[in-house]
Amino acid sequence: MEIRQLEIFCVVADERGFSVAADKLGLTQPTVSFQIASLEEELGTKLLDRGGRTTMLTKSGEVLYR
């Protein structure tokens, strides 16, 4: 787990979206998605619910975010 992945995760959680977070971070949306997927794989749990128009934290995501 890298600090940068956690920073990206927090911005996605704050902004409730990958594209908005990517714009805010100066990254591409695929880069943000890859970093979140890598973090989820490393932790062995889903952190974000990507359904619908907004991205929401899962219970595991809420724990990590705090």
mmCIF file of C-alpha atoms in Angstrom, residues 3-27 32 36 39 48 55 57 65:
data_model
loop_
_atom_site.group_PDB
_atom_site.id
_atom_site.type_symbol
_atom_site.label_atom_id
_atom_site.label_comp_id
_atom_site.label_asym_id
_atom_site.label_seq_id
_atom_site.Cartn_x
_atom_site.Cartn_y
_atom_site.Cartn_z
ATOM 1 C CA ILE A 3 0.538 6.764 0.446
ATOM 2 C CA ARG A 4 -0.380 8.004 -3.048
ATOM 3 C CA GLN A 5 -3.021 5.265 -3.360
ATOM 4 C CA LEU A 6 -4.543 6.384 -0.067
ATOM 5 C CA GLU A 7 -4.537 10.015 -1.204
ATOM 6 C CA ILE A 8 -6.294 9.040 -4.427
ATOM 7 C CA PHE A 9 -8.798 6.940 -2.493
ATOM 8 C CA CYS A 10 -9.613 9.868 -0.185
ATOM 9 C CA VAL A 11 -10.165 12.263 -3.091
ATOM 10 C CA VAL A 12 -12.446 9.736 -4.844
ATOM 11 C CA ALA A 13 -14.380 9.338 -1.590
ATOM 12 C CA ASP A 14 -14.621 13.100 -1.067
ATOM 13 C CA GLU A 15 -15.662 13.838 -4.643
ATOM 14 C CA ARG A 16 -17.836 10.704 -4.992
ATOM 15 C CA GLY A 17 -16.531 10.060 -8.463
ATOM 16 C CA PHE A 18 -13.488 8.859 -10.367
ATOM 17 C CA SER A 19 -13.546 11.462 -13.145
ATOM 18 C CA VAL A 20 -13.932 14.418 -10.804
ATOM 19 C CA ALA A 21 -11.163 13.055 -8.586
ATOM 20 C CA ALA A 22 -8.920 12.542 -11.608
ATOM 21 C CA ASP A 23 -9.445 16.158 -12.684
ATOM 22 C CA LYS A 24 -8.729 17.420 -9.176
ATOM 23 C CA LEU A 25 -5.556 15.296 -8.920
ATOM 24 C CA GLY A 26 -4.332 16.080 -12.437
ATOM 25 C CA LEU A 27 -4.471 12.406 -13.397
ATOM 26 C CA VAL A 32 -7.272 6.656 -10.741
ATOM 27 C CA ILE A 36 -8.064 2.093 -6.543
ATOM 28 C CA LEU A 39 -5.459 -0.894 -3.385
ATOM 29 C CA LEU A 48 -16.069 1.664 -3.325
ATOM 30 C CA THR A 55 -19.410 6.464 -6.113
ATOM 31 C CA LEU A 57 -17.955 3.953 0.162
ATOM 32 C CA TYR A 65 -11.436 6.463 5.122
#
